[in-house]
């Protein structure tokens, strides 16, 4: 399953009917020089989408909507409890009773690219576009979901298989910005509040604040097959890259060791950046391994599905930010990734076809734009003054004023100001010793 597009209506900042299209490996891309209705040329990373926008522009809301709608009819039964979804509107005093012809207050419609048994068909390997539509009704302080399906909208979907968690059908995992590893899960003492439904558990991190992830220590040693055991070690090392720590599967006590420069360090002693990155990537491996139990053979990297990550650059050094998306995308080429970030280094690591730009319009409404400015490979300062960020300068305000004043004086013929301007452009404001 991939997400081809989503349509939101009256969902938080998405008031008007808003449609967003996504990049995925099966998309019909536009070929070089081709004039057609196909959306964009194929990017190098054809499984990556990057949501960019100011705070409160709706990036996390979009991830939540994608995750919930991907559950299809199981969303109504899985007891997930997102923050209120229906757009808040101050009530205006009126003597006339409110009349509505529709029985819903907000709507999410998702077009899904289906693979194999996800589609009801006599041909087991047939693919198609299926539709998942969730309607939200608000009554007082409560909201309720209802699933709506019109068969003529798309291919018939085998939703019955979505009611089982131990398969790789309709595979989706989500990671919120407050994600953290659950240390108690190592000893089987996790106190996390979670749904009883495994498929819903995979997306709750983006819905519930501080939702704890499954640590490697709690599941890796019990991996059923030796071959899978070795595969996971290989994938962890591929995700870490050559210049970082390496993983061999060795333990000291109940903690796994990571090696670098002849030194073995337990995972709990790693830096925040490593623990944050390994936290969600090894949790992803856990879900892939669990979903693979229904497969007779194949690698974890053969599984197709969707992975949502809020703030992909969380705790990562700038050097790592420049390569993290490409590393993850190439490690799992059949997974579709939808990331969010505020980092210019993250933005510069992908092409414009990978970027979806969200901005706040009038009355706190989200406007979605297909970003078409080439920024791939530009330096951070160039990206920050592009239309993606819209900054006039990356200098501190006092420095901007100093240079502005010197520029005005130089334009009026002050030679000393011109010389000082050139000198000050390479200096900070700190007092000289």
Short mmCIF file of C-alpha atoms in Angstrom, two decimals:
data_model
loop_
_atom_site.label_atom_id
_atom_site.label_comp_id
_atom_site.label_asym_id
_atom_site.label_seq_id
_atom_site.Cartn_x
_atom_site.Cartn_y
_atom_site.Cartn_z
CA UNK A 1 0.00 0.00 0.00
CA UNK A 2 1.10 3.54 -0.81
CA UNK A 3 -0.67 6.86 -0.31
CA UNK A 4 -1.36 8.36 -3.73
CA UNK A 5 -3.29 11.41 -2.51
CA UNK A 6 -5.39 12.70 0.34
CA UNK A 7 -8.25 15.17 0.55
CA UNK A 8 -9.09 17.01 3.78
CA UNK A 9 -12.14 19.09 4.48
CA UNK A 10 -12.74 21.07 7.68
CA UNK A 11 -9.90 19.26 9.48
CA UNK A 12 -8.29 21.78 11.86
CA UNK A 13 -6.46 24.34 9.70
CA UNK A 14 -7.61 22.60 6.49
CA UNK A 15 -10.97 24.32 6.12
CA UNK A 16 -11.68 24.23 2.41
CA UNK A 17 -11.46 20.99 0.45
CA UNK A 18 -7.69 20.49 0.15
CA UNK A 19 -6.02 17.83 -1.98
CA UNK A 20 -2.37 16.77 -1.62
CA UNK A 21 -0.60 14.34 -3.94
CA UNK A 22 2.38 12.27 -2.84
CA UNK A 23 5.41 10.68 -4.45
CA UNK A 24 5.69 6.88 -4.32
CA UNK A 25 7.54 4.23 -6.37
CA UNK A 26 4.44 3.26 -8.39
CA UNK A 27 3.48 6.80 -9.38
CA UNK A 28 3.08 7.73 -13.05
CA UNK A 29 5.85 10.30 -13.32
CA UNK A 30 6.40 12.73 -16.17
CA UNK A 31 9.28 11.78 -18.47
CA UNK A 32 11.89 14.32 -19.59
CA UNK A 33 10.43 16.71 -22.14
CA UNK A 34 7.00 15.12 -21.91
CA UNK A 35 3.94 17.36 -21.91
CA UNK A 36 1.23 15.56 -19.98
CA UNK A 37 -1.07 15.72 -17.00
CA UNK A 38 1.33 13.60 -14.97
CA UNK A 39 2.26 15.54 -11.87
CA UNK A 40 6.06 15.75 -11.62
CA UNK A 41 9.24 14.24 -13.09
CA UNK A 42 10.60 11.20 -11.25
CA UNK A 43 12.95 12.30 -8.46
CA UNK A 44 16.08 10.33 -7.57
CA UNK A 45 14.38 9.36 -4.28
CA UNK A 46 11.01 8.30 -5.65
CA UNK A 47 9.78 7.06 -2.26
CA UNK A 48 10.28 10.32 -0.29
CA UNK A 49 7.91 13.16 0.57
CA UNK A 50 8.99 16.11 2.72
CA UNK A 51 6.38 18.37 4.31
CA UNK A 52 7.64 21.89 4.95
CA UNK A 53 5.91 24.84 6.56
CA UNK A 54 5.81 27.25 9.47
CA UNK A 55 4.75 26.14 12.92
CA UNK A 56 0.98 25.58 13.02
CA UNK A 57 0.81 25.23 9.21
CA UNK A 58 -0.70 21.74 9.56
CA UNK A 59 2.20 19.33 9.02
CA UNK A 60 1.46 17.12 12.04
CA UNK A 61 -2.28 17.33 11.35
CA UNK A 62 -1.62 16.01 7.85
CA UNK A 63 0.42 13.10 9.23
CA UNK A 64 -2.39 12.25 11.69
CA UNK A 65 -5.00 12.35 8.94
CA UNK A 66 -2.91 10.10 6.70
CA UNK A 67 -2.36 7.60 9.51
CA UNK A 68 -5.98 7.41 10.64
CA UNK A 69 -7.46 7.17 7.14
CA UNK A 70 -4.99 4.41 6.20
CA UNK A 71 -6.65 2.21 8.84
CA UNK A 72 -9.83 2.21 6.78
CA UNK A 73 -12.88 0.82 8.60
CA UNK A 74 -10.70 -0.45 11.46
CA UNK A 75 -10.24 3.18 12.57
CA UNK A 76 -13.79 3.21 13.88
CA UNK A 77 -13.25 0.10 16.02
CA UNK A 78 -9.67 0.52 17.25
CA UNK A 79 -10.39 3.12 19.97
CA UNK A 80 -7.73 5.56 18.85
CA UNK A 81 -8.26 9.03 20.29
CA UNK A 82 -6.64 11.87 18.34
CA UNK A 83 -6.87 15.50 19.36
CA UNK A 84 -10.10 17.14 18.14
CA UNK A 85 -10.07 17.06 14.35
CA UNK A 86 -13.04 19.24 13.43
CA UNK A 87 -12.00 22.80 12.71
CA UNK A 88 -12.78 25.17 15.56
CA UNK A 89 -15.17 27.96 14.67
CA UNK A 90 -16.37 30.57 17.18
CA UNK A 91 -20.11 30.37 17.41
CA UNK A 92 -21.95 33.47 16.23
CA UNK A 93 -25.11 34.41 18.08
CA UNK A 94 -28.13 33.70 15.93
CA UNK A 95 -31.86 33.41 16.43
CA UNK A 96 -32.14 30.95 13.53
CA UNK A 97 -31.64 27.24 14.19
CA UNK A 98 -28.58 25.71 12.52
CA UNK A 99 -29.60 23.54 9.58
CA UNK A 100 -27.18 21.11 7.92
CA UNK A 101 -27.94 18.81 5.00
CA UNK A 102 -24.97 16.56 5.71
CA UNK A 103 -24.42 14.20 8.62
CA UNK A 104 -20.73 14.92 9.08
CA UNK A 105 -18.64 17.91 10.15
CA UNK A 106 -15.23 16.97 8.69
CA UNK A 107 -13.92 14.51 6.15
CA UNK A 108 -10.70 12.70 5.17
CA UNK A 109 -10.54 10.85 1.88
CA UNK A 110 -7.42 8.91 0.98
CA UNK A 111 -6.56 7.29 -2.33
CA UNK A 112 -4.51 4.14 -1.71
CA UNK A 113 -2.31 2.30 -4.17
CA UNK A 114 -3.16 -1.34 -3.50
CA UNK A 115 -0.90 -4.35 -3.99
CA UNK A 116 -1.79 -8.02 -4.28
CA UNK A 117 -4.23 -9.23 -1.61
CA UNK A 118 -5.07 -5.69 -0.49
CA UNK A 119 -7.43 -5.61 -3.43
CA UNK A 120 -10.46 -7.86 -3.87
CA UNK A 121 -9.74 -9.46 -7.20
CA UNK A 122 -9.54 -12.85 -8.81
CA UNK A 123 -5.99 -11.98 -9.82
CA UNK A 124 -3.83 -12.18 -6.65
CA UNK A 125 -1.13 -9.85 -8.01
CA UNK A 126 -3.43 -7.21 -9.43
CA UNK A 127 -3.01 -3.63 -8.28
CA UNK A 128 -5.29 -0.62 -8.28
CA UNK A 129 -6.40 2.55 -6.50
CA UNK A 130 -8.64 2.02 -3.50
CA UNK A 131 -10.47 4.67 -1.49
CA UNK A 132 -10.68 5.11 2.27
CA UNK A 133 -13.02 7.84 3.47
CA UNK A 134 -13.53 8.74 7.11
CA UNK A 135 -16.17 11.19 8.20
CA UNK A 136 -16.06 12.94 11.55
CA UNK A 137 -19.12 14.06 13.43
CA UNK A 138 -18.92 16.45 16.36
CA UNK A 139 -21.48 16.34 19.15
CA UNK A 140 -20.71 18.77 21.93
CA UNK A 141 -17.21 17.94 23.16
CA UNK A 142 -17.07 14.51 21.51
CA UNK A 143 -16.14 13.42 18.01
CA UNK A 144 -16.91 10.12 16.34
CA UNK A 145 -15.63 8.44 13.15
CA UNK A 146 -17.66 6.72 10.52
CA UNK A 147 -16.23 4.86 7.55
CA UNK A 148 -17.78 5.54 4.17
CA UNK A 149 -17.15 3.39 1.11
CA UNK A 150 -18.48 3.79 -2.40
CA UNK A 151 -17.33 0.92 -4.57
CA UNK A 152 -17.54 2.96 -7.76
CA UNK A 153 -14.90 5.37 -6.41
CA UNK A 154 -12.08 2.89 -6.93
CA UNK A 155 -10.97 -0.71 -6.78
CA UNK A 156 -12.77 -2.92 -4.23
CA UNK A 157 -10.58 -3.09 -1.14
CA UNK A 158 -10.01 -6.24 0.89
CA UNK A 159 -10.60 -4.48 4.21
CA UNK A 160 -11.21 -7.77 6.03
CA UNK A 161 -7.47 -8.45 5.96
CA UNK A 162 -6.86 -5.13 7.74
CA UNK A 163 -8.52 -6.53 10.86
CA UNK A 164 -5.49 -8.79 11.35
CA UNK A 165 -2.18 -7.25 12.52
CA UNK A 166 0.26 -10.06 11.75
CA UNK A 167 0.50 -9.43 8.02
CA UNK A 168 2.15 -6.84 5.80
CA UNK A 169 -1.10 -5.74 4.13
CA UNK A 170 -2.01 -2.05 4.57
CA UNK A 171 1.32 -1.58 6.36
CA UNK A 172 1.74 1.86 7.92
CA UNK A 173 3.85 3.06 10.86
CA UNK A 174 3.95 6.61 12.26
CA UNK A 175 6.41 8.42 14.54
CA UNK A 176 5.49 11.64 16.33
CA UNK A 177 7.90 14.40 17.33
CA UNK A 178 7.67 13.41 21.02
CA UNK A 179 8.62 9.78 20.34
CA UNK A 180 10.80 8.04 22.91
CA UNK A 181 12.02 4.54 23.68
CA UNK A 182 10.17 2.73 26.47
CA UNK A 183 12.87 1.45 28.90
CA UNK A 184 10.39 -0.66 30.89
CA UNK A 185 9.53 -2.67 27.79
CA UNK A 186 12.96 -4.36 28.05
CA UNK A 187 11.73 -6.23 31.11
CA UNK A 188 8.15 -6.63 29.95
CA UNK A 189 6.92 -3.93 32.35
CA UNK A 190 5.74 -1.31 29.89
CA UNK A 191 3.02 0.92 31.28
CA UNK A 192 2.12 2.56 27.98
CA UNK A 193 -1.52 3.18 27.27
CA UNK A 194 -2.24 1.64 23.93
CA UNK A 195 -4.97 0.14 21.84
CA UNK A 196 -5.54 -3.60 21.95
CA UNK A 197 -5.35 -3.56 18.16
CA UNK A 198 -1.82 -3.99 16.82
CA UNK A 199 -2.40 -2.14 13.56
CA UNK A 200 -3.55 0.94 15.49
CA UNK A 201 -0.52 0.70 17.80
CA UNK A 202 1.72 1.32 14.82
CA UNK A 203 0.37 4.84 14.30
CA UNK A 204 -0.31 6.00 17.87
CA UNK A 205 3.08 7.71 18.23
CA UNK A 206 1.89 10.50 15.93
CA UNK A 207 -1.41 10.81 17.82
CA UNK A 208 -0.42 10.49 21.50
CA UNK A 209 2.29 12.73 23.00
CA UNK A 210 5.27 10.88 24.44
CA UNK A 211 4.14 7.54 23.04
CA UNK A 212 6.95 5.07 23.83
CA UNK A 213 8.55 2.95 21.12
CA UNK A 214 9.59 -0.69 21.33
CA UNK A 215 13.32 -1.00 22.18
CA UNK A 216 15.55 -3.43 20.34
CA UNK A 217 16.35 -5.23 23.61
CA UNK A 218 12.75 -6.36 24.03
CA UNK A 219 12.40 -8.29 20.77
CA UNK A 220 15.59 -8.79 18.77
CA UNK A 221 16.89 -11.83 20.68
CA UNK A 222 13.60 -13.64 20.13
CA UNK A 223 13.64 -13.18 16.35
CA UNK A 224 12.36 -16.47 15.01
CA UNK A 225 14.80 -17.14 12.18
CA UNK A 226 18.60 -16.91 12.20
CA UNK A 227 18.48 -15.53 8.67
CA UNK A 228 16.16 -12.73 9.82
CA UNK A 229 18.48 -12.10 12.78
CA UNK A 230 21.42 -11.51 10.42
CA UNK A 231 19.29 -9.42 8.08
CA UNK A 232 18.33 -7.03 10.88
CA UNK A 233 21.98 -6.59 11.91
CA UNK A 234 22.84 -5.73 8.30
CA UNK A 235 19.97 -3.22 8.08
CA UNK A 236 20.91 -1.49 11.35
CA UNK A 237 24.47 -1.02 10.07
CA UNK A 238 23.21 0.22 6.73
CA UNK A 239 21.04 2.79 8.50
CA UNK A 240 23.92 3.95 10.71
CA UNK A 241 26.33 4.35 7.80
CA UNK A 242 30.05 3.72 7.50
CA UNK A 243 31.35 6.62 9.60
CA UNK A 244 29.14 6.00 12.63
CA UNK A 245 28.84 3.23 15.19
CA UNK A 246 28.51 -0.38 14.06
CA UNK A 247 26.19 -3.04 15.42
CA UNK A 248 27.02 -6.76 15.75
CA UNK A 249 24.14 -7.98 17.93
CA UNK A 250 26.43 -8.46 20.95
CA UNK A 251 25.09 -7.64 24.41
CA UNK A 252 26.47 -6.66 27.79
CA UNK A 253 23.90 -7.56 30.41
CA UNK A 254 20.51 -6.65 28.97
CA UNK A 255 21.83 -3.90 26.67
CA UNK A 256 23.17 -4.09 23.13
CA UNK A 257 26.63 -2.79 22.32
CA UNK A 258 27.60 -0.39 19.54
CA UNK A 259 31.25 -0.19 18.45
CA UNK A 260 33.41 2.62 17.13
CA UNK A 261 37.19 2.99 17.14
CA UNK A 262 37.67 -0.19 19.17
CA UNK A 263 35.30 0.98 21.91
CA UNK A 264 32.06 -0.85 22.78
CA UNK A 265 29.30 1.38 24.14
CA UNK A 266 25.89 0.21 25.46
CA UNK A 267 22.93 1.77 23.69
CA UNK A 268 21.77 3.62 26.83
CA UNK A 269 25.12 5.48 26.85
CA UNK A 270 24.86 6.69 23.27
CA UNK A 271 24.20 10.35 22.52
CA UNK A 272 20.67 11.71 22.14
CA UNK A 273 21.09 11.82 18.36
CA UNK A 274 21.98 8.14 18.05
CA UNK A 275 19.30 7.05 20.53
CA UNK A 276 16.64 9.16 18.81
CA UNK A 277 17.52 7.79 15.37
CA UNK A 278 17.92 4.18 16.48
CA UNK A 279 14.74 4.49 18.54
CA UNK A 280 12.40 4.89 15.57
CA UNK A 281 14.41 2.92 13.00
CA UNK A 282 14.71 -0.21 15.16
CA UNK A 283 11.04 0.15 16.13
CA UNK A 284 10.31 0.16 12.38
CA UNK A 285 12.34 -3.04 12.03
CA UNK A 286 10.28 -4.56 14.84
CA UNK A 287 7.02 -3.83 13.00
CA UNK A 288 8.42 -5.04 9.69
CA UNK A 289 9.57 -8.27 11.33
CA UNK A 290 6.18 -8.80 12.97
CA UNK A 291 4.33 -8.06 9.74
CA UNK A 292 6.54 -10.52 7.88
CA UNK A 293 5.28 -13.48 9.94
CA UNK A 294 2.52 -14.00 7.42
CA UNK A 295 4.99 -14.18 4.52
CA UNK A 296 6.40 -17.50 3.38
CA UNK A 297 9.67 -15.95 2.25
CA UNK A 298 11.29 -12.69 1.23
CA UNK A 299 13.30 -9.93 2.86
CA UNK A 300 12.05 -7.18 5.14
CA UNK A 301 12.99 -4.72 2.41
CA UNK A 302 10.45 -6.41 0.11
CA UNK A 303 7.56 -5.13 2.22
CA UNK A 304 5.66 -2.21 0.72
CA UNK A 305 3.97 0.31 2.96
CA UNK A 306 4.03 3.81 4.43
CA UNK A 307 6.23 5.35 7.14
CA UNK A 308 5.44 8.76 8.64
CA UNK A 309 8.12 10.61 10.64
CA UNK A 310 7.51 13.98 12.27
CA UNK A 311 10.73 16.03 12.59
CA UNK A 312 13.12 13.60 10.88
CA UNK A 313 16.08 15.77 12.00
CA UNK A 314 15.28 15.40 15.71
CA UNK A 315 18.58 15.62 17.70
CA UNK A 316 20.69 14.98 14.59
CA UNK A 317 23.97 16.83 13.92
CA UNK A 318 23.93 18.97 10.72
CA UNK A 319 26.32 16.54 9.01
CA UNK A 320 23.89 13.67 9.64
CA UNK A 321 20.91 15.78 8.56
CA UNK A 322 22.45 16.12 5.10
CA UNK A 323 22.38 12.36 4.48
CA UNK A 324 19.70 10.86 6.73
CA UNK A 325 16.81 10.92 4.24
CA UNK A 326 18.80 9.35 1.41
CA UNK A 327 20.17 6.67 3.75
CA UNK A 328 16.76 5.66 5.06
CA UNK A 329 15.08 5.83 1.63
CA UNK A 330 17.74 3.68 -0.04
CA UNK A 331 17.71 1.15 2.81
CA UNK A 332 13.96 0.62 2.34
CA UNK A 333 13.32 1.40 -1.35
CA UNK A 334 9.83 -0.16 -1.34
CA UNK A 335 8.57 1.87 1.62
CA UNK A 336 6.98 5.26 1.01
CA UNK A 337 8.25 7.88 3.48
CA UNK A 338 6.49 11.10 4.47
CA UNK A 339 8.72 13.30 6.64
CA UNK A 340 8.38 16.73 8.21
CA UNK A 341 11.23 19.07 9.08
CA UNK A 342 12.26 22.70 9.65
CA UNK A 343 15.88 22.14 8.68
CA UNK A 344 17.36 23.82 5.57
CA UNK A 345 19.93 21.00 5.42
CA UNK A 346 17.14 18.43 5.23
CA UNK A 347 15.40 20.49 2.53
CA UNK A 348 18.59 20.77 0.49
CA UNK A 349 19.09 17.00 0.55
CA UNK A 350 16.02 16.34 -1.66
CA UNK A 351 14.67 17.62 -4.98
CA UNK A 352 11.75 19.98 -5.43
CA UNK A 353 9.54 17.08 -6.57
CA UNK A 354 9.84 15.59 -3.06
CA UNK A 355 8.66 18.75 -1.26
CA UNK A 356 5.11 19.68 -0.28
CA UNK A 357 4.95 23.27 0.98
CA UNK A 358 2.31 24.18 3.57
CA UNK A 359 1.67 27.76 4.63
CA UNK A 360 -0.91 29.56 6.71
CA UNK A 361 -3.27 31.80 4.80
CA UNK A 362 -5.92 34.16 6.07
CA UNK A 363 -7.99 33.20 9.13
CA UNK A 364 -5.57 30.40 10.05
CA UNK A 365 -6.28 28.32 6.95
CA UNK A 366 -3.67 26.00 5.48
CA UNK A 367 -2.72 26.51 1.85
CA UNK A 368 -0.87 23.65 0.14
CA UNK A 369 1.53 24.43 -2.70
CA UNK A 370 3.59 22.20 -4.97
CA UNK A 371 7.09 23.56 -4.42
CA UNK A 372 8.89 24.02 -7.75
CA UNK A 373 12.00 26.00 -6.85
CA UNK A 374 15.25 24.11 -7.37
CA UNK A 375 17.12 24.08 -4.05
CA UNK A 376 18.74 20.64 -4.12
CA UNK A 377 22.44 21.12 -3.37
CA UNK A 378 22.23 24.80 -2.36
CA UNK A 379 23.91 25.81 0.88
CA UNK A 380 21.88 26.48 4.02
CA UNK A 381 21.95 30.29 3.66
CA UNK A 382 20.66 30.11 0.09
CA UNK A 383 17.82 27.80 1.13
CA UNK A 384 16.86 29.98 4.09
CA UNK A 385 16.38 33.01 1.83
CA UNK A 386 14.46 30.97 -0.77
CA UNK A 387 10.67 31.01 -0.94
CA UNK A 388 10.58 27.84 1.17
CA UNK A 389 11.62 29.79 4.28
CA UNK A 390 11.19 33.37 3.10
CA UNK A 391 13.84 34.95 5.31
CA UNK A 392 15.30 38.26 4.18
CA UNK A 393 18.60 37.49 5.86
CA UNK A 394 20.15 34.85 8.09
CA UNK A 395 22.06 37.44 10.14
CA UNK A 396 21.10 38.48 13.67
CA UNK A 397 18.88 41.59 13.74
CA UNK A 398 21.49 43.94 15.31
CA UNK A 399 24.00 42.91 12.64
CA UNK A 400 21.46 43.46 9.90
CA UNK A 401 20.86 46.99 11.19
CA UNK A 402 24.58 47.75 11.42
CA UNK A 403 25.21 46.62 7.82
CA UNK A 404 22.11 48.42 6.60
CA UNK A 405 23.24 51.72 8.17
CA UNK A 406 26.73 51.36 6.68
CA UNK A 407 25.23 50.57 3.26
CA UNK A 408 23.12 53.75 3.34
CA UNK A 409 26.16 55.85 4.26
CA UNK A 410 28.29 54.21 1.54
CA UNK A 411 25.63 54.96 -1.07
CA UNK A 412 25.79 58.62 -0.07
CA UNK A 413 29.48 58.72 -0.89
CA UNK A 414 31.03 57.96 2.51
CA UNK A 415 34.25 56.13 1.57
CA UNK A 416 35.06 55.20 5.17
CA UNK A 417 31.61 53.63 5.58
CA UNK A 418 32.20 51.60 2.39
CA UNK A 419 35.49 50.27 3.72
CA UNK A 420 33.94 49.49 7.12
CA UNK A 421 31.01 47.71 5.43
CA UNK A 422 33.36 45.32 3.66
CA UNK A 423 35.24 44.69 6.91
CA UNK A 424 32.13 44.22 9.08
CA UNK A 425 30.49 41.74 6.68
CA UNK A 426 33.06 39.14 7.79
CA UNK A 427 32.87 39.91 11.52
CA UNK A 428 30.56 39.19 14.41
CA UNK A 429 29.22 41.80 16.81
CA UNK A 430 31.19 40.57 19.81
CA UNK A 431 33.58 43.07 21.43
CA UNK A 432 37.13 42.68 20.22
CA UNK A 433 39.76 41.72 22.74
#
